[in-house]
Amino acid sequence: MIFVLVRAGGQVRTADRVDPEWLRPHSDAVFWVDLARPTPEEARVLVDVFKFHELAVEDALATTHHPKVDLYEGFLYVILHGIDFEKAKAKRGFATRDIDFFLSTRYLVTVHDGRSRSVQQIRELAGRNSDLLAEGPAGLMHRIVDTLVDNYRPEVDRLEKRMDRLERDVFTRPRRNMIRAIIEMKRDIVSLRQVVLPQRDMLGRLGRREFELIDPQVSYRFRDVYDHLVRLSDEALMFQDRMTSLVEAHLSNISNQLNSVMKILTVIATIFMPLTFITGLFGMNVDLPDFGFGSHATFWILLGIMGAVVGFMLWWFRHNEWL
């Protein structure tokens, strides 16, 4: 699907196609073209009308690419990643979708899979604010990028809440199978860093006035978005340190549980050692003294001795703080 917003002759309107006349040197048109999951016919506008480089077009129509910024003759090509909220709601980890930008002084072209919330929000804003293109294509691109980065915050907060619950379970209700949940959480945090760090570096370039296509005033705004990504990357690093500590705490809890079990088993085995000796001694097939009380009384005497031995050993274990 193609969406076109054009500002020409002091008027702003939407259109269903790109007029090649808008690209003529004498034209005063400034416009935004949004290609949402374009068909092969709709994608032809990238080559037939805009004459973009074939490598940039190939990357824009591909499913996934790493964030990057490339300067071509006459335009700037940028790839950013937005949050994949459908996978996030399904709790399938931290996932993103590509948004491709072609930026010039006269136009902005965005290409995505049709499920970008940031682009959709700006399109809805265009219906309420007819002067959306007043700041130029670079200003419009900043609006989209700023919305895209802002949409990271709910997902990061959700990730932090999951981490808090996991930490609480590790310390209050430790289970042996919790290591799988911890590893999955750590994988999500690593994926967050893998997404944030390249975009942070790329937006740093946009904010340093490295490209003439971006006005100095707009570059300051990109620097503000860069600061947001810096905070996100710092949080991701902190999350990773917390998960490393959580793995160590979980393994320590499991080790303590194992030590407790081994301690109980050792106490039981130690208690039965003298009992086994006594019963084995008097169970030998030889004549043994009956202490002058008869064979029946001897049984109860031995049982009492065994009980006294058990009581003494338990008292001794507690006295030495072994129990």
PDB file of C-alpha atoms in Angstrom:
ATOM      1  CA  MET A   1       0.000   0.000   0.000  1.00  0.00           C
ATOM      2  CA  ILE A   2       1.283   3.446  -0.889  1.00  0.00           C
ATOM      3  CA  PHE A   3       0.603   6.653   1.037  1.00  0.00           C
ATOM      4  CA  VAL A   4       1.668  10.030  -0.347  1.00  0.00           C
ATOM      5  CA  LEU A   5       1.592  13.336   1.537  1.00  0.00           C
ATOM      6  CA  VAL A   6       2.686  16.359  -0.498  1.00  0.00           C
ATOM      7  CA  ARG A   7       3.110  20.053   0.292  1.00  0.00           C
ATOM      8  CA  ALA A   8       3.153  22.172  -2.839  1.00  0.00           C
ATOM      9  CA  GLY A   9       2.028  25.700  -3.654  1.00  0.00           C
ATOM     10  CA  GLY A  10       1.349  26.361   0.025  1.00  0.00           C
ATOM     11  CA  GLN A  11      -1.182  23.533   0.203  1.00  0.00           C
ATOM     12  CA  VAL A  12      -0.929  20.087   1.801  1.00  0.00           C
ATOM     13  CA  ARG A  13      -2.785  17.123   0.391  1.00  0.00           C
ATOM     14  CA  THR A  14      -2.616  13.353   0.043  1.00  0.00           C
ATOM     15  CA  ALA A  15      -2.250  11.519  -3.237  1.00  0.00           C
ATOM     16  CA  ASP A  16      -2.379   7.948  -4.485  1.00  0.00           C
ATOM     17  CA  ARG A  17       0.785   8.144  -6.583  1.00  0.00           C
ATOM     18  CA  VAL A  18       4.047  10.056  -6.988  1.00  0.00           C
ATOM     19  CA  ASP A  19       4.064  12.707  -9.682  1.00  0.00           C
ATOM     20  CA  PRO A  20       7.499  12.828 -11.399  1.00  0.00           C
ATOM     21  CA  GLU A  21       7.007  16.575 -11.788  1.00  0.00           C
ATOM     22  CA  TRP A  22       7.562  16.961  -8.046  1.00  0.00           C
ATOM     23  CA  LEU A  23      11.187  15.973  -8.586  1.00  0.00           C
ATOM     24  CA  ARG A  24      11.862  18.637 -11.218  1.00  0.00           C
ATOM     25  CA  PRO A  25      14.317  21.418 -10.193  1.00  0.00           C
ATOM     26  CA  HIS A  26      11.658  24.111 -10.638  1.00  0.00           C
ATOM     27  CA  SER A  27       9.118  22.355  -8.371  1.00  0.00           C
ATOM     28  CA  ASP A  28       8.540  23.554  -4.822  1.00  0.00           C
ATOM     29  CA  ALA A  29       6.945  20.255  -3.750  1.00  0.00           C
ATOM     30  CA  VAL A  30       8.036  18.602  -0.507  1.00  0.00           C
ATOM     31  CA  PHE A  31       6.514  15.166   0.011  1.00  0.00           C
ATOM     32  CA  TRP A  32       6.496  11.930   1.981  1.00  0.00           C
ATOM     33  CA  VAL A  33       5.974   8.555   0.347  1.00  0.00           C
ATOM     34  CA  ASP A  34       5.212   5.625   2.643  1.00  0.00           C
ATOM     35  CA  LEU A  35       5.362   2.123   1.145  1.00  0.00           C
ATOM     36  CA  ALA A  36       3.710  -0.347   3.503  1.00  0.00           C
ATOM     37  CA  ARG A  37       4.359  -3.918   2.378  1.00  0.00           C
ATOM     38  CA  PRO A  38       4.627  -2.756  -1.244  1.00  0.00           C
ATOM     39  CA  THR A  39       3.675  -4.986  -4.138  1.00  0.00           C
ATOM     40  CA  PRO A  40       6.242  -5.439  -6.918  1.00  0.00           C
ATOM     41  CA  GLU A  41       4.344  -2.853  -8.969  1.00  0.00           C
ATOM     42  CA  GLU A  42       4.324  -0.326  -6.108  1.00  0.00           C
ATOM     43  CA  ALA A  43       8.009  -0.957  -5.401  1.00  0.00           C
ATOM     44  CA  ARG A  44       8.864   0.008  -8.966  1.00  0.00           C
ATOM     45  CA  VAL A  45       8.498   3.660  -7.937  1.00  0.00           C
ATOM     46  CA  LEU A  46      11.826   3.362  -6.093  1.00  0.00           C
ATOM     47  CA  VAL A  47      13.641   2.692  -9.368  1.00  0.00           C
ATOM     48  CA  ASP A  48      11.437   4.215 -12.069  1.00  0.00           C
ATOM     49  CA  VAL A  49      10.658   7.538 -10.365  1.00  0.00           C
ATOM     50  CA  PHE A  50      13.280   8.139  -7.681  1.00  0.00           C
ATOM     51  CA  LYS A  51      16.159   6.394  -9.483  1.00  0.00           C
ATOM     52  CA  PHE A  52      17.556   4.994  -6.238  1.00  0.00           C
ATOM     53  CA  HIS A  53      20.686   2.871  -6.342  1.00  0.00           C
ATOM     54  CA  GLU A  54      19.913  -0.782  -6.956  1.00  0.00           C
ATOM     55  CA  LEU A  55      21.792  -1.899  -3.821  1.00  0.00           C
ATOM     56  CA  ALA A  56      19.732   0.429  -1.632  1.00  0.00           C
ATOM     57  CA  VAL A  57      16.503  -0.770  -3.247  1.00  0.00           C
ATOM     58  CA  GLU A  58      17.520  -4.395  -2.757  1.00  0.00           C
ATOM     59  CA  ASP A  59      18.194  -3.782   0.941  1.00  0.00           C
ATOM     60  CA  ALA A  60      14.924  -1.882   1.367  1.00  0.00           C
ATOM     61  CA  LEU A  61      12.860  -4.735  -0.055  1.00  0.00           C
ATOM     62  CA  ALA A  62      14.708  -7.416   1.922  1.00  0.00           C
ATOM     63  CA  THR A  63      13.193  -8.822   5.101  1.00  0.00           C
ATOM     64  CA  THR A  64      15.909  -8.026   7.628  1.00  0.00           C
ATOM     65  CA  HIS A  65      19.046  -5.937   7.680  1.00  0.00           C
ATOM     66  CA  HIS A  66      21.218  -4.478  10.404  1.00  0.00           C
ATOM     67  CA  PRO A  67      20.795  -0.776  11.230  1.00  0.00           C
ATOM     68  CA  LYS A  68      23.003   1.379   9.044  1.00  0.00           C
ATOM     69  CA  VAL A  69      23.308   4.733   7.277  1.00  0.00           C
ATOM     70  CA  ASP A  70      24.701   5.107   3.746  1.00  0.00           C
ATOM     71  CA  LEU A  71      25.210   8.302   1.781  1.00  0.00           C
ATOM     72  CA  TYR A  72      24.417   8.040  -1.920  1.00  0.00           C
ATOM     73  CA  GLU A  73      24.437  10.742  -4.544  1.00  0.00           C
ATOM     74  CA  GLY A  74      21.456  12.929  -3.813  1.00  0.00           C
ATOM     75  CA  PHE A  75      19.944  10.967  -0.930  1.00  0.00           C
ATOM     76  CA  LEU A  76      20.648   9.356   2.423  1.00  0.00           C
ATOM     77  CA  TYR A  77      19.675   5.724   3.018  1.00  0.00           C
ATOM     78  CA  VAL A  78      18.957   4.711   6.629  1.00  0.00           C
ATOM     79  CA  ILE A  79      17.800   1.433   8.187  1.00  0.00           C
ATOM     80  CA  LEU A  80      16.278   1.450  11.662  1.00  0.00           C
ATOM     81  CA  HIS A  81      14.526  -1.180  13.754  1.00  0.00           C
ATOM     82  CA  GLY A  82      11.159  -0.787  15.456  1.00  0.00           C
ATOM     83  CA  ILE A  83       9.608  -3.003  18.116  1.00  0.00           C
ATOM     84  CA  ASP A  84       7.666  -6.045  16.933  1.00  0.00           C
ATOM     85  CA  PHE A  85       4.728  -5.707  19.324  1.00  0.00           C
ATOM     86  CA  GLU A  86       2.926  -8.831  18.080  1.00  0.00           C
ATOM     87  CA  LYS A  87       5.793 -11.089  19.110  1.00  0.00           C
ATOM     88  CA  ALA A  88       6.226  -9.104  22.320  1.00  0.00           C
ATOM     89  CA  LYS A  89       2.591  -9.700  23.290  1.00  0.00           C
ATOM     90  CA  ALA A  90       3.023 -13.392  22.522  1.00  0.00           C
ATOM     91  CA  LYS A  91       6.033 -13.360  24.888  1.00  0.00           C
ATOM     92  CA  ARG A  92       8.314 -14.686  22.190  1.00  0.00           C
ATOM     93  CA  GLY A  93      11.226 -12.504  23.141  1.00  0.00           C
ATOM     94  CA  PHE A  94      12.545  -9.139  22.081  1.00  0.00           C
ATOM     95  CA  ALA A  95      11.995  -8.780  18.335  1.00  0.00           C
ATOM     96  CA  THR A  96      12.124  -5.904  15.849  1.00  0.00           C
ATOM     97  CA  ARG A  97      11.061  -4.939  12.343  1.00  0.00           C
ATOM     98  CA  ASP A  98      12.959  -2.955   9.731  1.00  0.00           C
ATOM     99  CA  ILE A  99      12.040   0.556   8.630  1.00  0.00           C
ATOM    100  CA  ASP A 100      13.974   1.902   5.635  1.00  0.00           C
ATOM    101  CA  PHE A 101      14.335   5.649   4.994  1.00  0.00           C
ATOM    102  CA  PHE A 102      15.346   7.425   1.794  1.00  0.00           C
ATOM    103  CA  LEU A 103      15.980  11.062   2.713  1.00  0.00           C
ATOM    104  CA  SER A 104      16.554  14.020   0.424  1.00  0.00           C
ATOM    105  CA  THR A 105      16.021  17.761   0.755  1.00  0.00           C
ATOM    106  CA  ARG A 106      12.733  17.406  -1.142  1.00  0.00           C
ATOM    107  CA  TYR A 107      11.297  14.097  -0.061  1.00  0.00           C
ATOM    108  CA  LEU A 108      11.228  11.279   2.472  1.00  0.00           C
ATOM    109  CA  VAL A 109      10.473   7.710   1.412  1.00  0.00           C
ATOM    110  CA  THR A 110       9.785   5.032   4.028  1.00  0.00           C
ATOM    111  CA  VAL A 111       9.558   1.316   3.338  1.00  0.00           C
ATOM    112  CA  HIS A 112       8.328  -1.243   5.890  1.00  0.00           C
ATOM    113  CA  ASP A 113       6.196  -4.354   6.261  1.00  0.00           C
ATOM    114  CA  GLY A 114       2.988  -2.474   7.075  1.00  0.00           C
ATOM    115  CA  ARG A 115       3.012  -3.183  10.809  1.00  0.00           C
ATOM    116  CA  SER A 116       5.118  -0.275  12.033  1.00  0.00           C
ATOM    117  CA  ARG A 117       3.329   1.510  14.873  1.00  0.00           C
ATOM    118  CA  SER A 118       5.614   4.535  14.718  1.00  0.00           C
ATOM    119  CA  VAL A 119       4.876   5.174  11.045  1.00  0.00           C
ATOM    120  CA  GLN A 120       1.173   4.564  11.628  1.00  0.00           C
ATOM    121  CA  GLN A 121       1.140   7.119  14.445  1.00  0.00           C
ATOM    122  CA  ILE A 122       2.748   9.746  12.220  1.00  0.00           C
ATOM    123  CA  ARG A 123       0.288   8.984   9.422  1.00  0.00           C
ATOM    124  CA  GLU A 124      -2.577   9.529  11.860  1.00  0.00           C
ATOM    125  CA  LEU A 125      -0.918  12.753  12.972  1.00  0.00           C
ATOM    126  CA  ALA A 126      -0.767  13.873   9.336  1.00  0.00           C
ATOM    127  CA  GLY A 127      -4.560  13.666   9.237  1.00  0.00           C
ATOM    128  CA  ARG A 128      -4.805  16.105  12.153  1.00  0.00           C
ATOM    129  CA  ASN A 129      -1.822  18.345  11.378  1.00  0.00           C
ATOM    130  CA  SER A 130      -1.815  19.565   7.796  1.00  0.00           C
ATOM    131  CA  ASP A 131       1.545  21.324   8.284  1.00  0.00           C
ATOM    132  CA  LEU A 132       3.478  18.142   9.099  1.00  0.00           C
ATOM    133  CA  LEU A 133       5.985  18.796   6.308  1.00  0.00           C
ATOM    134  CA  ALA A 134       6.704  22.392   7.358  1.00  0.00           C
ATOM    135  CA  GLU A 135      10.025  21.333   8.928  1.00  0.00           C
ATOM    136  CA  GLY A 136      11.075  19.483   5.794  1.00  0.00           C
ATOM    137  CA  PRO A 137      11.701  15.782   5.144  1.00  0.00           C
ATOM    138  CA  ALA A 138      14.480  15.607   7.768  1.00  0.00           C
ATOM    139  CA  GLY A 139      12.118  16.984  10.408  1.00  0.00           C
ATOM    140  CA  LEU A 140       9.484  14.427   9.427  1.00  0.00           C
ATOM    141  CA  MET A 141      12.085  11.656   9.622  1.00  0.00           C
ATOM    142  CA  HIS A 142      12.995  12.844  13.123  1.00  0.00           C
ATOM    143  CA  ARG A 143       9.332  12.584  14.168  1.00  0.00           C
ATOM    144  CA  ILE A 144       9.178   8.976  12.986  1.00  0.00           C
ATOM    145  CA  VAL A 145      12.526   8.031  14.554  1.00  0.00           C
ATOM    146  CA  ASP A 146      11.650   9.735  17.837  1.00  0.00           C
ATOM    147  CA  THR A 147       8.323   7.857  17.977  1.00  0.00           C
ATOM    148  CA  LEU A 148      10.102   4.622  17.110  1.00  0.00           C
ATOM    149  CA  VAL A 149      12.582   5.023  19.976  1.00  0.00           C
ATOM    150  CA  ASP A 150       9.836   6.085  22.397  1.00  0.00           C
ATOM    151  CA  ASN A 151       8.033   2.830  21.604  1.00  0.00           C
ATOM    152  CA  TYR A 152      11.033   0.950  22.983  1.00  0.00           C
ATOM    153  CA  ARG A 153      10.282   2.142  26.517  1.00  0.00           C
ATOM    154  CA  PRO A 154       7.132   0.023  27.208  1.00  0.00           C
ATOM    155  CA  GLU A 155       8.921  -3.093  26.009  1.00  0.00           C
ATOM    156  CA  VAL A 156      12.009  -2.354  28.104  1.00  0.00           C
ATOM    157  CA  ASP A 157       9.795  -1.735  31.139  1.00  0.00           C
ATOM    158  CA  ARG A 158       8.038  -5.045  30.520  1.00  0.00           C
ATOM    159  CA  LEU A 159      11.411  -6.748  30.302  1.00  0.00           C
ATOM    160  CA  GLU A 160      12.446  -5.188  33.613  1.00  0.00           C
ATOM    161  CA  LYS A 161       9.235  -6.360  35.315  1.00  0.00           C
ATOM    162  CA  ARG A 162       9.863  -9.908  34.092  1.00  0.00           C
ATOM    163  CA  MET A 163      13.360  -9.662  35.510  1.00  0.00           C
ATOM    164  CA  ASP A 164      12.061  -8.438  38.886  1.00  0.00           C
ATOM    165  CA  ARG A 165       9.617 -11.363  39.091  1.00  0.00           C
ATOM    166  CA  LEU A 166      12.367 -13.799  38.174  1.00  0.00           C
ATOM    167  CA  GLU A 167      14.694 -12.393  40.835  1.00  0.00           C
ATOM    168  CA  ARG A 168      11.932 -12.641  43.421  1.00  0.00           C
ATOM    169  CA  ASP A 169      11.284 -16.283  42.499  1.00  0.00           C
ATOM    170  CA  VAL A 170      14.982 -17.140  42.638  1.00  0.00           C
ATOM    171  CA  PHE A 171      15.317 -15.878  46.186  1.00  0.00           C
ATOM    172  CA  THR A 172      11.901 -16.874  47.580  1.00  0.00           C
ATOM    173  CA  ARG A 173      10.913 -19.978  45.610  1.00  0.00           C
ATOM    174  CA  PRO A 174      14.059 -21.432  44.037  1.00  0.00           C
ATOM    175  CA  ARG A 175      13.500 -24.347  41.662  1.00  0.00           C
ATOM    176  CA  ARG A 176      15.997 -26.405  39.746  1.00  0.00           C
ATOM    177  CA  ASN A 177      14.318 -25.762  36.373  1.00  0.00           C
ATOM    178  CA  MET A 178      14.518 -21.962  36.724  1.00  0.00           C
ATOM    179  CA  ILE A 179      17.827 -21.843  34.871  1.00  0.00           C
ATOM    180  CA  ARG A 180      15.934 -22.133  31.570  1.00  0.00           C
ATOM    181  CA  ALA A 181      13.861 -19.010  32.323  1.00  0.00           C
ATOM    182  CA  ILE A 182      17.020 -17.156  33.339  1.00  0.00           C
ATOM    183  CA  ILE A 183      18.821 -18.095  30.117  1.00  0.00           C
ATOM    184  CA  GLU A 184      15.796 -17.028  28.027  1.00  0.00           C
ATOM    185  CA  MET A 185      15.710 -13.696  29.835  1.00  0.00           C
ATOM    186  CA  LYS A 186      19.424 -13.222  29.282  1.00  0.00           C
ATOM    187  CA  ARG A 187      18.960 -13.959  25.584  1.00  0.00           C
ATOM    188  CA  ASP A 188      16.263 -11.267  25.356  1.00  0.00           C
ATOM    189  CA  ILE A 189      18.573  -8.747  27.004  1.00  0.00           C
ATOM    190  CA  VAL A 190      21.407  -9.632  24.635  1.00  0.00           C
ATOM    191  CA  SER A 191      19.047  -9.158  21.670  1.00  0.00           C
ATOM    192  CA  LEU A 192      18.053  -5.751  23.095  1.00  0.00           C
ATOM    193  CA  ARG A 193      21.698  -4.679  23.208  1.00  0.00           C
ATOM    194  CA  GLN A 194      22.285  -6.001  19.698  1.00  0.00           C
ATOM    195  CA  VAL A 195      19.464  -3.782  18.450  1.00  0.00           C
ATOM    196  CA  VAL A 196      20.146  -0.659  20.520  1.00  0.00           C
ATOM    197  CA  LEU A 197      23.927  -0.364  20.162  1.00  0.00           C
ATOM    198  CA  PRO A 198      24.124  -0.162  16.323  1.00  0.00           C
ATOM    199  CA  GLN A 199      21.209   2.289  16.243  1.00  0.00           C
ATOM    200  CA  ARG A 200      22.833   4.385  18.955  1.00  0.00           C
ATOM    201  CA  ASP A 201      26.026   4.703  16.937  1.00  0.00           C
ATOM    202  CA  MET A 202      24.099   5.439  13.748  1.00  0.00           C
ATOM    203  CA  LEU A 203      21.946   8.160  15.316  1.00  0.00           C
ATOM    204  CA  GLY A 204      25.119   9.606  16.785  1.00  0.00           C
ATOM    205  CA  ARG A 205      26.262  10.196  13.213  1.00  0.00           C
ATOM    206  CA  LEU A 206      22.948  11.862  12.325  1.00  0.00           C
ATOM    207  CA  GLY A 207      23.282  14.128  15.371  1.00  0.00           C
ATOM    208  CA  ARG A 208      26.868  15.209  14.626  1.00  0.00           C
ATOM    209  CA  ARG A 209      25.888  17.189  11.494  1.00  0.00           C
ATOM    210  CA  GLU A 210      27.881  14.756   9.403  1.00  0.00           C
ATOM    211  CA  PHE A 211      25.406  14.919   6.508  1.00  0.00           C
ATOM    212  CA  GLU A 212      24.468  18.122   4.693  1.00  0.00           C
ATOM    213  CA  LEU A 213      20.998  16.751   3.966  1.00  0.00           C
ATOM    214  CA  ILE A 214      20.122  17.178   7.660  1.00  0.00           C
ATOM    215  CA  ASP A 215      19.602  20.745   8.852  1.00  0.00           C
ATOM    216  CA  PRO A 216      21.656  21.736  11.964  1.00  0.00           C
ATOM    217  CA  GLN A 217      18.470  22.392  13.953  1.00  0.00           C
ATOM    218  CA  VAL A 218      17.137  18.929  13.108  1.00  0.00           C
ATOM    219  CA  SER A 219      20.493  17.356  13.935  1.00  0.00           C
ATOM    220  CA  TYR A 220      20.107  18.644  17.501  1.00  0.00           C
ATOM    221  CA  ARG A 221      16.836  16.740  17.703  1.00  0.00           C
ATOM    222  CA  PHE A 222      18.516  13.590  16.458  1.00  0.00           C
ATOM    223  CA  ARG A 223      21.085  14.110  19.207  1.00  0.00           C
ATOM    224  CA  ASP A 224      18.251  14.035  21.741  1.00  0.00           C
ATOM    225  CA  VAL A 225      17.067  10.705  20.307  1.00  0.00           C
ATOM    226  CA  TYR A 226      20.664   9.525  20.501  1.00  0.00           C
ATOM    227  CA  ASP A 227      20.670  10.353  24.227  1.00  0.00           C
ATOM    228  CA  HIS A 228      17.567   8.184  24.687  1.00  0.00           C
ATOM    229  CA  LEU A 229      19.318   5.269  23.011  1.00  0.00           C
ATOM    230  CA  VAL A 230      22.379   5.822  25.186  1.00  0.00           C
ATOM    231  CA  ARG A 231      20.185   5.440  28.263  1.00  0.00           C
ATOM    232  CA  LEU A 232      18.603   2.320  26.803  1.00  0.00           C
ATOM    233  CA  SER A 233      22.008   0.796  26.072  1.00  0.00           C
ATOM    234  CA  ASP A 234      23.154   1.587  29.629  1.00  0.00           C
ATOM    235  CA  GLU A 235      20.022  -0.068  31.010  1.00  0.00           C
ATOM    236  CA  ALA A 236      20.600  -3.104  28.821  1.00  0.00           C
ATOM    237  CA  LEU A 237      24.151  -3.385  30.157  1.00  0.00           C
ATOM    238  CA  MET A 238      22.852  -3.093  33.714  1.00  0.00           C
ATOM    239  CA  PHE A 239      20.209  -5.760  32.983  1.00  0.00           C
ATOM    240  CA  GLN A 240      22.916  -8.062  31.672  1.00  0.00           C
ATOM    241  CA  ASP A 241      24.959  -7.623  34.851  1.00  0.00           C
ATOM    242  CA  ARG A 242      21.861  -8.349  36.931  1.00  0.00           C
ATOM    243  CA  MET A 243      21.186 -11.543  35.004  1.00  0.00           C
ATOM    244  CA  THR A 244      24.783 -12.668  35.447  1.00  0.00           C
ATOM    245  CA  SER A 245      24.444 -12.139  39.194  1.00  0.00           C
ATOM    246  CA  LEU A 246      21.091 -13.927  39.110  1.00  0.00           C
ATOM    247  CA  VAL A 247      22.638 -16.984  37.464  1.00  0.00           C
ATOM    248  CA  GLU A 248      25.288 -17.087  40.168  1.00  0.00           C
ATOM    249  CA  ALA A 249      22.651 -16.676  42.899  1.00  0.00           C
ATOM    250  CA  HIS A 250      20.519 -19.444  41.417  1.00  0.00           C
ATOM    251  CA  LEU A 251      23.459 -21.842  41.185  1.00  0.00           C
ATOM    252  CA  SER A 252      24.381 -20.949  44.766  1.00  0.00           C
ATOM    253  CA  ASN A 253      20.813 -21.706  45.914  1.00  0.00           C
ATOM    254  CA  ILE A 254      20.852 -25.044  44.126  1.00  0.00           C
ATOM    255  CA  SER A 255      24.222 -25.842  45.702  1.00  0.00           C
ATOM    256  CA  ASN A 256      22.877 -24.929  49.147  1.00  0.00           C
ATOM    257  CA  GLN A 257      19.846 -27.143  48.618  1.00  0.00           C
ATOM    258  CA  LEU A 258      22.106 -30.000  47.593  1.00  0.00           C
ATOM    259  CA  ASN A 259      24.286 -29.429  50.658  1.00  0.00           C
ATOM    260  CA  SER A 260      21.199 -29.512  52.902  1.00  0.00           C
ATOM    261  CA  VAL A 261      20.091 -32.799  51.401  1.00  0.00           C
ATOM    262  CA  MET A 262      23.569 -34.253  51.757  1.00  0.00           C
ATOM    263  CA  LYS A 263      23.721 -33.048  55.379  1.00  0.00           C
ATOM    264  CA  ILE A 264      20.439 -34.783  56.243  1.00  0.00           C
ATOM    265  CA  LEU A 265      21.528 -37.983  54.534  1.00  0.00           C
ATOM    266  CA  THR A 266      24.886 -37.840  56.335  1.00  0.00           C
ATOM    267  CA  VAL A 267      23.170 -37.362  59.711  1.00  0.00           C
ATOM    268  CA  ILE A 268      20.888 -40.339  59.049  1.00  0.00           C
ATOM    269  CA  ALA A 269      23.822 -42.514  57.993  1.00  0.00           C
ATOM    270  CA  THR A 270      25.889 -41.399  61.015  1.00  0.00           C
ATOM    271  CA  ILE A 271      23.041 -42.142  63.438  1.00  0.00           C
ATOM    272  CA  PHE A 272      22.538 -45.617  62.051  1.00  0.00           C
ATOM    273  CA  MET A 273      26.226 -46.514  62.227  1.00  0.00           C
ATOM    274  CA  PRO A 274      26.309 -47.218  66.028  1.00  0.00           C
ATOM    275  CA  LEU A 275      22.852 -48.776  65.857  1.00  0.00           C
ATOM    276  CA  THR A 276      24.049 -51.129  63.152  1.00  0.00           C
ATOM    277  CA  PHE A 277      27.088 -51.966  65.294  1.00  0.00           C
ATOM    278  CA  ILE A 278      24.950 -52.759  68.363  1.00  0.00           C
ATOM    279  CA  THR A 279      22.396 -54.870  66.504  1.00  0.00           C
ATOM    280  CA  GLY A 280      25.168 -56.596  64.602  1.00  0.00           C
ATOM    281  CA  LEU A 281      27.108 -57.349  67.778  1.00  0.00           C
ATOM    282  CA  PHE A 282      24.169 -58.893  69.613  1.00  0.00           C
ATOM    283  CA  GLY A 283      22.920 -60.590  66.515  1.00  0.00           C
ATOM    284  CA  MET A 284      26.041 -62.746  66.171  1.00  0.00           C
ATOM    285  CA  ASN A 285      25.528 -66.489  66.472  1.00  0.00           C
ATOM    286  CA  VAL A 286      27.575 -66.750  69.717  1.00  0.00           C
ATOM    287  CA  ASP A 287      26.751 -66.742  73.421  1.00  0.00           C
ATOM    288  CA  LEU A 288      26.527 -63.175  74.763  1.00  0.00           C
ATOM    289  CA  PRO A 289      25.721 -61.991  78.280  1.00  0.00           C
ATOM    290  CA  ASP A 290      22.083 -61.249  79.104  1.00  0.00           C
ATOM    291  CA  PHE A 291      23.030 -58.797  81.894  1.00  0.00           C
ATOM    292  CA  GLY A 292      21.240 -61.066  84.396  1.00  0.00           C
ATOM    293  CA  PHE A 293      17.767 -60.000  83.300  1.00  0.00           C
ATOM    294  CA  GLY A 294      16.902 -62.789  80.883  1.00  0.00           C
ATOM    295  CA  SER A 295      16.825 -62.708  77.107  1.00  0.00           C
ATOM    296  CA  HIS A 296      13.550 -60.763  76.863  1.00  0.00           C
ATOM    297  CA  ALA A 297      14.750 -57.984  79.126  1.00  0.00           C
ATOM    298  CA  THR A 298      17.994 -57.754  77.163  1.00  0.00           C
ATOM    299  CA  PHE A 299      16.087 -56.718  74.040  1.00  0.00           C
ATOM    300  CA  TRP A 300      14.525 -53.747  75.815  1.00  0.00           C
ATOM    301  CA  ILE A 301      17.803 -52.782  77.407  1.00  0.00           C
ATOM    302  CA  LEU A 302      19.510 -52.751  74.026  1.00  0.00           C
ATOM    303  CA  LEU A 303      16.631 -50.759  72.524  1.00  0.00           C
ATOM    304  CA  GLY A 304      17.029 -48.174  75.302  1.00  0.00           C
ATOM    305  CA  ILE A 305      20.758 -47.968  74.726  1.00  0.00           C
ATOM    306  CA  MET A 306      20.156 -47.409  71.032  1.00  0.00           C
ATOM    307  CA  GLY A 307      17.631 -44.641  71.788  1.00  0.00           C
ATOM    308  CA  ALA A 308      20.086 -43.000  74.179  1.00  0.00           C
ATOM    309  CA  VAL A 309      22.806 -43.132  71.524  1.00  0.00           C
ATOM    310  CA  VAL A 310      20.498 -41.479  68.982  1.00  0.00           C
ATOM    311  CA  GLY A 311      19.521 -38.756  71.459  1.00  0.00           C
ATOM    312  CA  PHE A 312      23.134 -38.107  72.420  1.00  0.00           C
ATOM    313  CA  MET A 313      24.215 -37.851  68.776  1.00  0.00           C
ATOM    314  CA  LEU A 314      21.413 -35.416  67.888  1.00  0.00           C
ATOM    315  CA  TRP A 315      22.299 -33.294  70.921  1.00  0.00           C
ATOM    316  CA  TRP A 316      25.956 -33.347  69.905  1.00  0.00           C
ATOM    317  CA  PHE A 317      25.129 -32.286  66.310  1.00  0.00           C
ATOM    318  CA  ARG A 318      23.070 -29.356  67.523  1.00  0.00           C
ATOM    319  CA  HIS A 319      25.659 -28.403  70.125  1.00  0.00           C
ATOM    320  CA  ASN A 320      28.263 -28.107  67.370  1.00  0.00           C
ATOM    321  CA  GLU A 321      25.740 -26.333  65.051  1.00  0.00           C
ATOM    322  CA  TRP A 322      25.851 -29.099  62.503  1.00  0.00           C
ATOM    323  CA  LEU A 323      22.034 -29.134  62.461  1.00  0.00           C
TER     324      LEU A 323
END
